[in-house]
């Protein structure tokens, strides 16, 4: 990936926004938010979207990955806006605004509330002029890490989370594990993959990617080559590594830059969108079949050259 155009952003301590909280707001009308407990399989099937489901235990970095991906898509790759006419259109606008204002201020997202989905129904319109690079609907789903721990040792999901996994909808799974905690999560990741197969998901045909978050904890902002990431996954996630190799699944690393600790909280000192670009481009290609930066067909390239 070419990240030469991505410039780090710096932050100051003025006009700090409050950390984003996913606690339900009493002033929000019931129809403005779609909680998991009110979703059933029939309703999900009627949605015209590409669903993106985040899996990861508590503090794995799911919310940070989601917010930085959305920030990359809207600030570097095109236009990202709430899908009009969905039950949570207003809530999506609020969440997007909070995500973007907080990340620009260096504030990390708050933790997701248990038994409740952070659901964003969005439209993404790429800034690529090729007709092959089409706008797409994206529905991002993120749930609490505590809910994902419930499937350990043969446990079951909260019924409404189970509805999404069981539904006949286009689903992409982003499996997140932290750099420092990966060795503790090999078993639960495999239990999640087992759960997907029990729900009729063929791991050889669905879109699944393993993301090792907080790579900056290694002391580096990137990997030297693919072998470094392969070695990490093989050593820390041996069973998951076998699953990835057997089914041809994808994997990558993730960091949003320099994280500083102080006064009992962590803040972004220097923001990098390099890995957000990598994961976002993987997501788009896995859905559409064309790269976000696709240069166009032969005739399109001629046309583009003439209008410059």
Short mmCIF file of C-alpha atoms in Angstrom, two decimals:
data_model
loop_
_atom_site.label_atom_id
_atom_site.label_comp_id
_atom_site.label_asym_id
_atom_site.label_seq_id
_atom_site.Cartn_x
_atom_site.Cartn_y
_atom_site.Cartn_z
CA UNK A 1 0.00 0.00 0.00
CA UNK A 2 1.21 3.54 -0.75
CA UNK A 3 1.02 5.60 2.44
CA UNK A 4 3.18 8.54 1.26
CA UNK A 5 0.21 10.91 1.28
CA UNK A 6 -0.79 10.09 4.85
CA UNK A 7 0.50 12.80 7.20
CA UNK A 8 0.57 12.36 10.99
CA UNK A 9 -1.75 14.65 12.93
CA UNK A 10 -0.75 16.28 16.20
CA UNK A 11 -3.04 17.28 19.02
CA UNK A 12 -3.09 19.95 21.71
CA UNK A 13 -4.87 20.00 25.07
CA UNK A 14 -7.32 22.82 24.31
CA UNK A 15 -11.05 22.34 23.92
CA UNK A 16 -10.89 18.67 24.87
CA UNK A 17 -14.10 16.80 24.20
CA UNK A 18 -15.51 14.34 26.66
CA UNK A 19 -14.72 10.68 25.88
CA UNK A 20 -17.29 8.98 23.69
CA UNK A 21 -19.74 6.84 25.65
CA UNK A 22 -22.06 4.25 24.19
CA UNK A 23 -24.40 4.32 27.20
CA UNK A 24 -28.00 4.67 25.97
CA UNK A 25 -29.28 8.24 26.25
CA UNK A 26 -32.63 8.65 27.96
CA UNK A 27 -33.50 11.61 25.75
CA UNK A 28 -33.21 9.60 22.53
CA UNK A 29 -36.47 8.21 21.16
CA UNK A 30 -36.70 4.44 21.06
CA UNK A 31 -36.90 4.35 17.25
CA UNK A 32 -33.69 6.39 16.89
CA UNK A 33 -31.48 3.52 18.04
CA UNK A 34 -31.55 -0.17 17.20
CA UNK A 35 -30.55 -2.18 20.28
CA UNK A 36 -29.63 -5.80 19.82
CA UNK A 37 -32.52 -7.01 21.91
CA UNK A 38 -35.04 -5.63 19.40
CA UNK A 39 -33.52 -7.15 16.29
CA UNK A 40 -34.78 -10.39 14.78
CA UNK A 41 -33.60 -12.46 11.85
CA UNK A 42 -36.51 -11.45 9.60
CA UNK A 43 -35.71 -7.74 10.01
CA UNK A 44 -32.02 -8.29 9.34
CA UNK A 45 -32.67 -10.20 6.11
CA UNK A 46 -34.58 -7.24 4.68
CA UNK A 47 -31.59 -4.91 4.98
CA UNK A 48 -29.79 -3.97 1.77
CA UNK A 49 -26.27 -3.61 3.13
CA UNK A 50 -22.90 -5.22 3.71
CA UNK A 51 -22.60 -6.07 7.40
CA UNK A 52 -19.23 -5.82 9.15
CA UNK A 53 -19.09 -7.68 12.48
CA UNK A 54 -16.27 -6.98 14.96
CA UNK A 55 -15.18 -9.79 17.27
CA UNK A 56 -12.82 -9.18 20.17
CA UNK A 57 -12.63 -9.47 23.94
CA UNK A 58 -12.68 -6.51 26.31
CA UNK A 59 -10.08 -3.79 25.60
CA UNK A 60 -8.91 -5.49 22.42
CA UNK A 61 -9.19 -2.24 20.46
CA UNK A 62 -12.37 -2.79 18.41
CA UNK A 63 -13.77 0.70 18.95
CA UNK A 64 -10.44 2.34 18.10
CA UNK A 65 -10.19 0.34 14.88
CA UNK A 66 -13.78 1.17 13.91
CA UNK A 67 -13.44 4.90 14.56
CA UNK A 68 -10.09 5.22 12.76
CA UNK A 69 -11.35 3.23 9.75
CA UNK A 70 -14.36 5.51 9.46
CA UNK A 71 -12.10 8.54 9.79
CA UNK A 72 -9.85 7.27 7.00
CA UNK A 73 -12.79 6.50 4.69
CA UNK A 74 -14.26 9.97 5.17
CA UNK A 75 -11.05 12.02 5.19
CA UNK A 76 -8.91 10.22 2.61
CA UNK A 77 -10.97 7.85 0.46
CA UNK A 78 -14.30 9.54 -0.23
CA UNK A 79 -17.59 10.49 1.41
CA UNK A 80 -19.09 8.56 4.33
CA UNK A 81 -22.57 9.44 5.52
CA UNK A 82 -25.48 7.86 7.41
CA UNK A 83 -27.87 5.88 5.24
CA UNK A 84 -31.15 7.77 5.03
CA UNK A 85 -34.27 5.88 6.07
CA UNK A 86 -32.69 3.42 8.52
CA UNK A 87 -34.04 3.26 12.10
CA UNK A 88 -30.80 4.66 13.54
CA UNK A 89 -30.04 7.42 11.02
CA UNK A 90 -30.00 10.13 13.69
CA UNK A 91 -28.00 8.00 16.12
CA UNK A 92 -25.49 7.19 13.37
CA UNK A 93 -24.97 10.89 12.72
CA UNK A 94 -24.31 11.52 16.42
CA UNK A 95 -21.87 8.61 16.68
CA UNK A 96 -20.00 9.66 13.53
CA UNK A 97 -19.68 13.23 14.77
CA UNK A 98 -18.42 12.05 18.15
CA UNK A 99 -15.97 9.61 16.57
CA UNK A 100 -14.48 12.25 14.29
CA UNK A 101 -14.35 15.09 16.82
CA UNK A 102 -12.77 12.85 19.45
CA UNK A 103 -10.16 11.30 17.19
CA UNK A 104 -9.09 14.77 15.98
CA UNK A 105 -8.66 15.77 19.62
CA UNK A 106 -6.65 12.62 20.37
CA UNK A 107 -9.37 11.07 22.53
CA UNK A 108 -9.87 7.31 22.38
CA UNK A 109 -13.42 5.92 22.07
CA UNK A 110 -15.20 4.73 25.21
CA UNK A 111 -16.06 1.12 25.91
CA UNK A 112 -19.11 -0.43 24.26
CA UNK A 113 -22.08 -1.20 26.51
CA UNK A 114 -22.78 -4.85 27.21
CA UNK A 115 -25.79 -6.47 25.47
CA UNK A 116 -26.07 -3.51 23.10
CA UNK A 117 -24.86 -3.07 19.56
CA UNK A 118 -23.01 -0.08 18.25
CA UNK A 119 -24.62 -0.12 14.85
CA UNK A 120 -23.87 2.27 12.04
CA UNK A 121 -25.81 2.08 8.75
CA UNK A 122 -23.69 4.09 6.32
CA UNK A 123 -23.18 4.87 2.64
CA UNK A 124 -19.61 5.07 1.37
CA UNK A 125 -18.96 6.88 -1.93
CA UNK A 126 -15.33 6.49 -3.11
CA UNK A 127 -13.54 9.44 -4.69
CA UNK A 128 -12.26 7.14 -7.46
CA UNK A 129 -13.73 8.13 -10.86
CA UNK A 130 -13.77 4.61 -12.30
CA UNK A 131 -17.25 3.13 -12.73
CA UNK A 132 -15.84 -0.14 -11.35
CA UNK A 133 -15.27 1.50 -7.96
CA UNK A 134 -18.91 1.83 -6.92
CA UNK A 135 -20.59 3.31 -3.82
CA UNK A 136 -21.59 0.69 -1.24
CA UNK A 137 -23.79 0.44 1.83
CA UNK A 138 -21.94 -0.57 4.98
CA UNK A 139 -23.45 -1.59 8.31
CA UNK A 140 -20.82 -1.74 11.05
CA UNK A 141 -21.65 -3.84 14.11
CA UNK A 142 -19.64 -3.72 17.30
CA UNK A 143 -20.51 -5.38 20.59
CA UNK A 144 -18.99 -5.51 24.05
CA UNK A 145 -16.00 -7.74 24.72
CA UNK A 146 -17.85 -9.15 27.72
CA UNK A 147 -20.48 -10.56 25.36
CA UNK A 148 -17.82 -12.34 23.31
CA UNK A 149 -16.44 -13.99 26.43
CA UNK A 150 -19.82 -15.68 26.89
CA UNK A 151 -19.06 -18.24 24.16
CA UNK A 152 -16.11 -19.71 26.06
CA UNK A 153 -16.29 -23.42 26.86
CA UNK A 154 -19.42 -24.04 24.83
CA UNK A 155 -21.33 -20.99 26.02
CA UNK A 156 -23.84 -19.12 23.89
CA UNK A 157 -24.21 -15.56 22.71
CA UNK A 158 -26.81 -13.10 23.87
CA UNK A 159 -29.84 -14.01 21.71
CA UNK A 160 -29.81 -10.81 19.70
CA UNK A 161 -26.11 -11.12 18.79
CA UNK A 162 -26.88 -14.66 17.72
CA UNK A 163 -29.56 -13.27 15.39
CA UNK A 164 -26.97 -11.39 13.37
CA UNK A 165 -24.63 -14.36 13.08
CA UNK A 166 -27.50 -16.66 12.12
CA UNK A 167 -29.06 -14.30 9.58
CA UNK A 168 -28.75 -14.82 5.84
CA UNK A 169 -26.95 -11.54 5.15
CA UNK A 170 -23.61 -10.53 3.61
CA UNK A 171 -21.25 -10.64 6.61
CA UNK A 172 -17.60 -9.71 6.93
CA UNK A 173 -15.87 -10.64 10.19
CA UNK A 174 -13.03 -8.57 11.65
CA UNK A 175 -11.43 -10.55 14.48
CA UNK A 176 -9.40 -8.31 16.78
CA UNK A 177 -6.77 -9.35 19.31
CA UNK A 178 -4.26 -7.15 21.11
CA UNK A 179 -0.49 -7.41 20.70
CA UNK A 180 0.03 -8.04 24.43
CA UNK A 181 -3.01 -10.27 24.98
CA UNK A 182 -3.01 -12.42 21.83
CA UNK A 183 -1.51 -15.48 23.55
CA UNK A 184 -4.47 -15.51 25.98
CA UNK A 185 -7.12 -15.36 23.26
CA UNK A 186 -6.17 -18.19 20.91
CA UNK A 187 -8.84 -20.47 22.37
CA UNK A 188 -11.73 -17.99 22.35
CA UNK A 189 -10.97 -16.96 18.75
CA UNK A 190 -11.19 -20.60 17.71
CA UNK A 191 -14.41 -21.00 19.67
CA UNK A 192 -15.82 -18.05 17.72
CA UNK A 193 -14.79 -19.62 14.41
CA UNK A 194 -16.42 -22.88 15.57
CA UNK A 195 -19.58 -20.88 16.35
CA UNK A 196 -19.60 -19.44 12.83
CA UNK A 197 -19.37 -22.91 11.33
CA UNK A 198 -22.22 -24.12 13.57
CA UNK A 199 -24.29 -21.27 12.15
CA UNK A 200 -23.63 -22.49 8.62
CA UNK A 201 -20.85 -20.04 7.71
CA UNK A 202 -18.28 -21.59 5.39
CA UNK A 203 -14.92 -20.17 6.47
CA UNK A 204 -13.51 -20.85 3.01
CA UNK A 205 -15.99 -18.52 1.32
CA UNK A 206 -16.85 -15.73 3.79
CA UNK A 207 -14.71 -12.65 4.40
CA UNK A 208 -12.68 -13.03 7.60
CA UNK A 209 -9.57 -11.16 8.69
CA UNK A 210 -7.48 -11.39 11.86
CA UNK A 211 -6.25 -8.01 13.10
CA UNK A 212 -3.45 -7.78 15.68
CA UNK A 213 -4.18 -4.41 17.26
CA UNK A 214 -1.93 -2.15 19.35
CA UNK A 215 1.13 -3.13 17.31
CA UNK A 216 2.85 -0.01 18.70
CA UNK A 217 3.23 -2.00 21.94
CA UNK A 218 5.97 -3.91 20.10
CA UNK A 219 8.01 -0.72 20.02
CA UNK A 220 7.46 -0.32 16.28
CA UNK A 221 4.77 1.28 14.14
CA UNK A 222 4.86 -1.34 11.40
CA UNK A 223 6.15 -4.78 10.46
CA UNK A 224 9.38 -5.15 8.52
CA UNK A 225 7.89 -7.82 6.24
CA UNK A 226 5.12 -10.40 6.12
CA UNK A 227 7.33 -12.97 7.85
CA UNK A 228 7.34 -10.88 11.03
CA UNK A 229 3.56 -10.93 11.28
CA UNK A 230 3.46 -14.64 10.34
CA UNK A 231 5.93 -15.47 13.10
CA UNK A 232 3.94 -13.51 15.68
CA UNK A 233 0.68 -15.25 14.80
CA UNK A 234 2.35 -18.67 14.70
CA UNK A 235 3.90 -18.20 18.13
CA UNK A 236 1.08 -16.42 19.99
CA UNK A 237 -1.95 -17.85 18.18
CA UNK A 238 -0.89 -21.29 17.04
CA UNK A 239 -4.40 -22.76 16.61
CA UNK A 240 -5.73 -19.63 14.95
CA UNK A 241 -2.70 -19.69 12.65
CA UNK A 242 -3.64 -23.18 11.51
CA UNK A 243 -7.20 -22.01 10.81
CA UNK A 244 -5.89 -19.06 8.78
CA UNK A 245 -3.52 -21.19 6.72
CA UNK A 246 -6.02 -24.00 6.14
CA UNK A 247 -8.88 -21.76 5.01
CA UNK A 248 -6.81 -19.05 3.34
CA UNK A 249 -7.99 -16.28 5.68
CA UNK A 250 -6.39 -12.84 5.82
CA UNK A 251 -4.42 -11.19 8.62
CA UNK A 252 -2.87 -7.82 9.31
CA UNK A 253 -1.56 -5.62 12.13
CA UNK A 254 -3.00 -2.34 13.39
CA UNK A 255 -1.94 0.80 15.20
CA UNK A 256 -3.28 4.33 15.25
CA UNK A 257 0.05 5.86 16.21
CA UNK A 258 1.72 7.09 19.36
CA UNK A 259 -0.40 6.52 22.48
CA UNK A 260 0.50 8.57 25.53
CA UNK A 261 -0.50 7.79 29.11
CA UNK A 262 -1.08 10.41 31.77
CA UNK A 263 -3.50 11.31 34.57
CA UNK A 264 -4.90 7.79 34.49
CA UNK A 265 -5.97 7.87 30.84
CA UNK A 266 -4.53 7.18 27.41
CA UNK A 267 -4.56 9.70 24.58
CA UNK A 268 -3.37 9.75 20.97
CA UNK A 269 -0.20 11.82 20.78
CA UNK A 270 0.42 11.33 17.07
CA UNK A 271 -2.21 9.85 14.77
CA UNK A 272 -1.34 7.57 11.87
CA UNK A 273 -3.95 6.29 9.42
CA UNK A 274 -1.58 3.94 7.59
CA UNK A 275 -3.07 0.70 8.95
CA UNK A 276 -6.60 2.13 8.78
CA UNK A 277 -5.96 2.53 5.05
CA UNK A 278 -4.77 -1.07 4.71
CA UNK A 279 -7.77 -2.56 6.51
CA UNK A 280 -10.28 -0.25 4.80
CA UNK A 281 -8.94 -1.14 1.37
CA UNK A 282 -9.06 -4.85 2.24
CA UNK A 283 -12.69 -4.45 3.32
CA UNK A 284 -13.73 -2.63 0.14
CA UNK A 285 -11.95 -5.10 -2.15
CA UNK A 286 -13.42 -8.11 -0.31
CA UNK A 287 -16.93 -6.74 -0.92
CA UNK A 288 -16.65 -5.20 -4.40
CA UNK A 289 -13.80 -7.13 -6.00
CA UNK A 290 -11.96 -3.97 -7.09
CA UNK A 291 -9.34 -1.91 -5.27
CA UNK A 292 -10.27 1.49 -3.91
CA UNK A 293 -7.36 2.96 -5.86
CA UNK A 294 -8.12 1.01 -9.04
CA UNK A 295 -6.74 3.07 -11.96
CA UNK A 296 -9.66 2.35 -14.27
CA UNK A 297 -10.22 0.35 -17.43
CA UNK A 298 -8.07 1.00 -20.51
CA UNK A 299 -10.63 3.44 -21.96
CA UNK A 300 -11.20 5.11 -18.60
CA UNK A 301 -7.48 5.75 -18.22
CA UNK A 302 -7.41 7.38 -21.65
CA UNK A 303 -10.43 9.50 -20.73
CA UNK A 304 -8.91 10.52 -17.38
CA UNK A 305 -5.68 11.55 -19.09
CA UNK A 306 -7.54 13.78 -21.51
CA UNK A 307 -9.50 15.67 -18.87
CA UNK A 308 -6.55 16.44 -16.60
#
